[in-house]
């Protein structure tokens, strides 16, 4: 049983399109995150939700909209995709904020 | 500003030799420090953490890390490297963010172990 699962694993799309990435965790954690890893492997936090409430929103374009329907799910919707959005997006979860993170396998987004 | 730095992009070690991957940090208050490992096309995996207590922390796969408050460092170590240790290693620190806190990561160090 995968602890943190993300879909899709790979996503190739054209500029200007809208896409979503889904994340689910079965660990019973109360906090979930989206991180972005660029081509140089830098890993940067984008959003964090605690019990469905947004608690961290970094300087991310408002084309990115997270949604947490319940504390086991955190989805990421991206509007009007740009070339610079190409990256690997990681979902993670933890019990309590800023504790040990359990990561998903990542979703590689390529914008053409 | 709260930050974590990994000064080496790459560390090369012969199998069987000891290894060290360096990390320094800057945070407000007491540091919560972490090491993660990333294998190709995988998510990050937790190795170990320091919150309080003994300055030498032991973790998964025979790794350990030493917390040094005066030098604001948290170097990752292993007495005898294995080829299978080759991966990307990230140091991370808990940073305060308004009323919440977040984990911020260093830039990563690629560890290469040669047979």
Short mmCIF file of C-alpha atoms in Angstrom, two decimals:
data_model
loop_
_atom_site.label_atom_id
_atom_site.label_comp_id
_atom_site.label_asym_id
_atom_site.label_seq_id
_atom_site.Cartn_x
_atom_site.Cartn_y
_atom_site.Cartn_z
CA UNK A 1 0.00 0.00 0.00
CA UNK A 2 1.56 3.28 -1.14
CA UNK A 3 1.61 5.80 1.70
CA UNK A 4 1.50 8.95 -0.46
CA UNK A 5 0.33 8.44 -4.01
CA UNK A 6 0.25 10.97 -6.80
CA UNK A 7 -1.36 10.83 -10.21
CA UNK A 8 -0.40 11.17 -12.93
CA UNK A 9 3.28 10.25 -12.74
CA UNK A 10 3.99 11.92 -16.07
CA UNK A 11 2.14 14.76 -17.73
CA UNK A 12 3.04 16.29 -21.10
CA UNK A 13 0.95 19.18 -22.31
CA UNK A 14 0.93 22.33 -24.38
CA UNK A 15 1.37 25.89 -23.19
CA UNK A 16 -1.88 27.52 -22.22
CA UNK A 17 -3.59 24.30 -21.14
CA UNK A 18 -5.02 23.61 -17.70
CA UNK A 19 -4.01 20.47 -15.79
CA UNK A 20 -4.44 18.87 -12.39
CA UNK A 21 -2.33 16.60 -10.23
CA UNK A 22 -3.94 14.55 -7.50
CA UNK A 23 -2.48 13.38 -4.22
CA UNK A 24 -3.76 11.00 -1.57
CA UNK A 25 -2.18 9.81 1.68
CA UNK A 26 -3.30 6.85 3.77
CA UNK A 27 -1.11 7.59 6.79
CA UNK A 28 -3.73 9.50 8.74
CA UNK A 29 -1.52 12.60 8.68
CA UNK A 30 -3.11 15.98 9.27
CA UNK A 31 -0.82 18.11 7.11
CA UNK A 32 -0.15 17.91 3.39
CA UNK A 33 2.19 19.83 1.10
CA UNK A 34 3.09 20.55 -2.49
CA UNK A 35 6.76 21.00 -3.36
CA UNK A 36 8.24 21.88 -6.72
CA UNK A 37 11.60 20.46 -7.83
CA UNK A 38 13.16 22.23 -10.79
CA UNK A 39 15.65 20.93 -13.33
CA UNK A 40 18.56 21.78 -11.00
CA UNK A 41 16.93 19.68 -8.28
CA UNK A 42 16.10 22.68 -6.08
CA UNK A 43 13.12 21.78 -3.93
CA UNK A 44 10.78 24.57 -2.91
CA UNK A 45 7.58 24.50 -0.88
CA UNK A 46 4.50 25.83 -2.62
CA UNK A 47 1.56 25.14 -0.32
CA UNK A 48 0.71 23.48 2.93
CA UNK A 49 -2.68 22.43 4.28
CA UNK A 50 -3.49 21.39 7.82
CA UNK A 51 -6.83 19.63 8.28
CA UNK A 52 -8.05 21.06 4.97
CA UNK A 53 -7.02 24.60 5.90
CA UNK A 54 -4.41 26.46 3.88
CA UNK A 55 -1.58 27.45 6.23
CA UNK A 56 1.31 28.13 3.90
CA UNK A 57 1.08 29.83 0.53
CA UNK A 58 4.46 30.75 -0.84
CA UNK A 59 5.00 33.27 -3.60
CA UNK A 60 3.32 31.13 -6.21
CA UNK A 61 1.46 32.54 -9.26
CA UNK A 62 -2.28 32.46 -8.76
CA UNK A 63 -2.49 30.19 -11.80
CA UNK A 64 -1.72 27.49 -9.21
CA UNK A 65 -4.70 26.59 -7.07
CA UNK A 66 -4.53 23.85 -4.44
CA UNK A 67 -7.64 22.18 -3.15
CA UNK A 68 -8.04 19.88 -0.17
CA UNK A 69 -11.44 18.16 -0.13
CA UNK A 70 -10.49 16.26 3.02
CA UNK A 71 -7.35 15.82 5.06
CA UNK A 72 -6.29 12.74 3.06
CA UNK A 73 -6.33 14.51 -0.29
CA UNK A 74 -4.56 17.53 -1.72
CA UNK A 75 -4.91 18.33 -5.39
CA UNK A 76 -3.07 20.92 -7.46
CA UNK A 77 -4.70 22.63 -10.41
CA UNK A 78 -2.64 24.73 -12.77
CA UNK A 79 -4.21 27.15 -15.26
CA UNK A 80 -2.66 28.58 -18.41
CA UNK A 81 0.47 26.46 -18.24
CA UNK A 82 3.78 28.09 -19.09
CA UNK A 83 7.12 26.65 -20.14
CA UNK A 84 8.57 27.56 -16.75
CA UNK A 85 6.04 25.34 -15.00
CA UNK A 86 7.92 22.29 -16.26
CA UNK A 87 9.20 20.53 -13.15
CA UNK A 88 8.61 17.60 -10.87
CA UNK A 89 5.87 18.27 -8.36
CA UNK A 90 6.00 16.36 -5.10
CA UNK A 91 3.18 15.85 -2.67
CA UNK A 92 4.13 15.14 0.93
CA UNK A 93 2.40 14.66 4.25
CA UNK A 94 3.29 14.85 7.92
CA UNK A 95 1.67 14.56 11.30
CA UNK A 96 1.81 18.06 12.65
CA UNK A 97 3.32 20.88 10.74
CA UNK A 98 6.99 20.88 9.80
CA UNK A 99 7.62 17.40 11.07
CA UNK A 100 9.04 14.38 9.24
CA UNK A 101 7.71 14.43 5.70
CA UNK A 102 6.60 11.40 3.71
CA UNK A 103 6.87 12.10 -0.01
CA UNK A 104 5.03 10.77 -3.00
CA UNK A 105 6.97 9.55 -6.02
CA UNK A 106 6.49 12.82 -7.88
CA UNK A 107 4.62 14.00 -10.96
CA UNK A 108 6.81 15.13 -13.83
CA UNK A 109 5.13 17.93 -15.74
CA UNK A 110 6.49 18.89 -19.15
CA UNK A 111 5.05 21.93 -20.89
CA UNK A 112 5.78 22.18 -24.62
CA UNK B 1 16.76 35.02 6.75
CA UNK B 2 16.19 31.39 7.58
CA UNK B 3 18.11 29.10 5.29
CA UNK B 4 20.06 25.92 4.88
CA UNK B 5 23.18 25.54 2.76
CA UNK B 6 24.93 22.55 1.26
CA UNK B 7 28.27 23.88 0.01
CA UNK B 8 29.15 20.87 -2.15
CA UNK B 9 27.25 20.02 -5.32
CA UNK B 10 28.97 16.64 -5.50
CA UNK B 11 30.95 14.39 -3.18
CA UNK B 12 32.95 11.47 -4.56
CA UNK B 13 34.10 8.67 -2.25
CA UNK B 14 35.60 5.24 -2.77
CA UNK B 15 33.58 2.31 -1.49
CA UNK B 16 34.56 1.37 2.04
CA UNK B 17 35.83 4.85 2.89
CA UNK B 18 34.07 7.19 5.31
CA UNK B 19 31.87 9.87 3.83
CA UNK B 20 30.72 13.31 4.94
CA UNK B 21 28.09 15.50 3.34
CA UNK B 22 28.10 19.01 4.71
CA UNK B 23 25.21 21.20 5.81
CA UNK B 24 24.99 24.53 7.59
CA UNK B 25 21.86 26.35 8.67
CA UNK B 26 20.48 29.66 9.81
CA UNK B 27 17.19 29.72 11.72
CA UNK B 28 15.42 31.61 14.44
CA UNK B 29 15.11 29.73 17.68
CA UNK B 30 16.07 26.11 18.25
CA UNK B 31 16.74 24.26 15.01
CA UNK B 32 14.87 21.19 13.87
CA UNK B 33 17.19 19.55 11.33
CA UNK B 34 16.64 16.72 8.87
CA UNK B 35 18.41 14.68 6.21
CA UNK B 36 16.61 13.13 3.25
CA UNK B 37 17.84 10.99 0.38
CA UNK B 38 16.50 10.93 -3.17
CA UNK B 39 17.15 8.07 -5.56
CA UNK B 40 16.61 8.61 -9.31
CA UNK B 41 12.97 9.13 -10.28
CA UNK B 42 11.83 8.72 -6.68
CA UNK B 43 10.50 10.94 -3.95
CA UNK B 44 12.63 11.96 -0.99
CA UNK B 45 13.04 9.51 1.86
CA UNK B 46 13.64 10.51 5.44
CA UNK B 47 17.02 9.46 6.90
CA UNK B 48 17.27 11.11 10.30
CA UNK B 49 16.45 14.18 12.34
CA UNK B 50 17.75 16.27 15.20
CA UNK B 51 15.36 18.08 17.53
CA UNK B 52 17.00 17.94 20.92
CA UNK B 53 19.28 15.74 22.97
CA UNK B 54 22.44 13.94 21.92
CA UNK B 55 24.37 15.83 19.25
CA UNK B 56 25.08 12.60 17.34
CA UNK B 57 21.96 11.31 15.67
CA UNK B 58 21.74 7.86 14.11
CA UNK B 59 19.44 7.14 11.21
CA UNK B 60 18.60 4.71 8.43
CA UNK B 61 21.09 2.71 6.34
CA UNK B 62 23.96 3.28 8.78
CA UNK B 63 23.96 7.06 8.38
CA UNK B 64 24.48 9.45 11.25
CA UNK B 65 24.69 13.21 11.59
CA UNK B 66 26.41 15.48 14.04
CA UNK B 67 24.74 18.64 15.30
CA UNK B 68 27.20 21.42 16.09
CA UNK B 69 25.51 24.47 17.54
CA UNK B 70 28.55 26.73 17.58
CA UNK B 71 29.27 26.07 13.93
CA UNK B 72 25.55 25.89 12.99
CA UNK B 73 26.25 22.68 11.13
CA UNK B 74 24.59 19.32 10.74
CA UNK B 75 26.91 17.15 8.64
CA UNK B 76 25.83 13.73 7.44
CA UNK B 77 28.31 10.91 7.91
CA UNK B 78 28.81 7.23 7.35
CA UNK B 79 31.85 5.23 8.47
CA UNK B 80 32.01 2.98 5.40
CA UNK B 81 30.37 3.95 2.10
CA UNK B 82 28.52 1.53 -0.15
CA UNK B 83 27.99 1.88 -3.89
CA UNK B 84 24.26 1.74 -3.15
CA UNK B 85 24.60 4.98 -1.13
CA UNK B 86 25.01 6.86 -4.41
CA UNK B 87 22.09 9.29 -4.53
CA UNK B 88 21.09 12.92 -4.00
CA UNK B 89 21.09 14.04 -0.37
CA UNK B 90 19.14 16.96 1.02
CA UNK B 91 19.59 18.73 4.31
CA UNK B 92 16.48 20.47 5.61
CA UNK B 93 15.51 22.73 8.48
CA UNK B 94 12.27 23.81 10.07
CA UNK B 95 11.73 27.50 9.53
CA UNK B 96 9.13 29.76 11.08
CA UNK B 97 6.54 31.15 8.69
CA UNK B 98 4.06 33.58 10.16
CA UNK B 99 2.02 31.49 12.62
CA UNK B 100 3.04 28.20 11.06
CA UNK B 101 6.34 26.55 10.26
CA UNK B 102 7.69 24.90 7.17
CA UNK B 103 10.51 22.65 6.09
CA UNK B 104 13.01 24.26 3.74
CA UNK B 105 15.59 22.27 1.86
CA UNK B 106 19.18 22.83 0.87
CA UNK B 107 20.23 22.64 -2.74
CA UNK B 108 21.20 19.00 -2.51
CA UNK B 109 24.52 17.14 -2.73
CA UNK B 110 25.07 14.34 -5.18
CA UNK B 111 26.98 11.53 -3.52
CA UNK B 112 28.85 9.21 -5.85
CA UNK B 113 30.48 6.08 -4.47
CA UNK B 114 32.95 4.36 -6.78
CA UNK B 115 33.61 0.62 -6.47
#
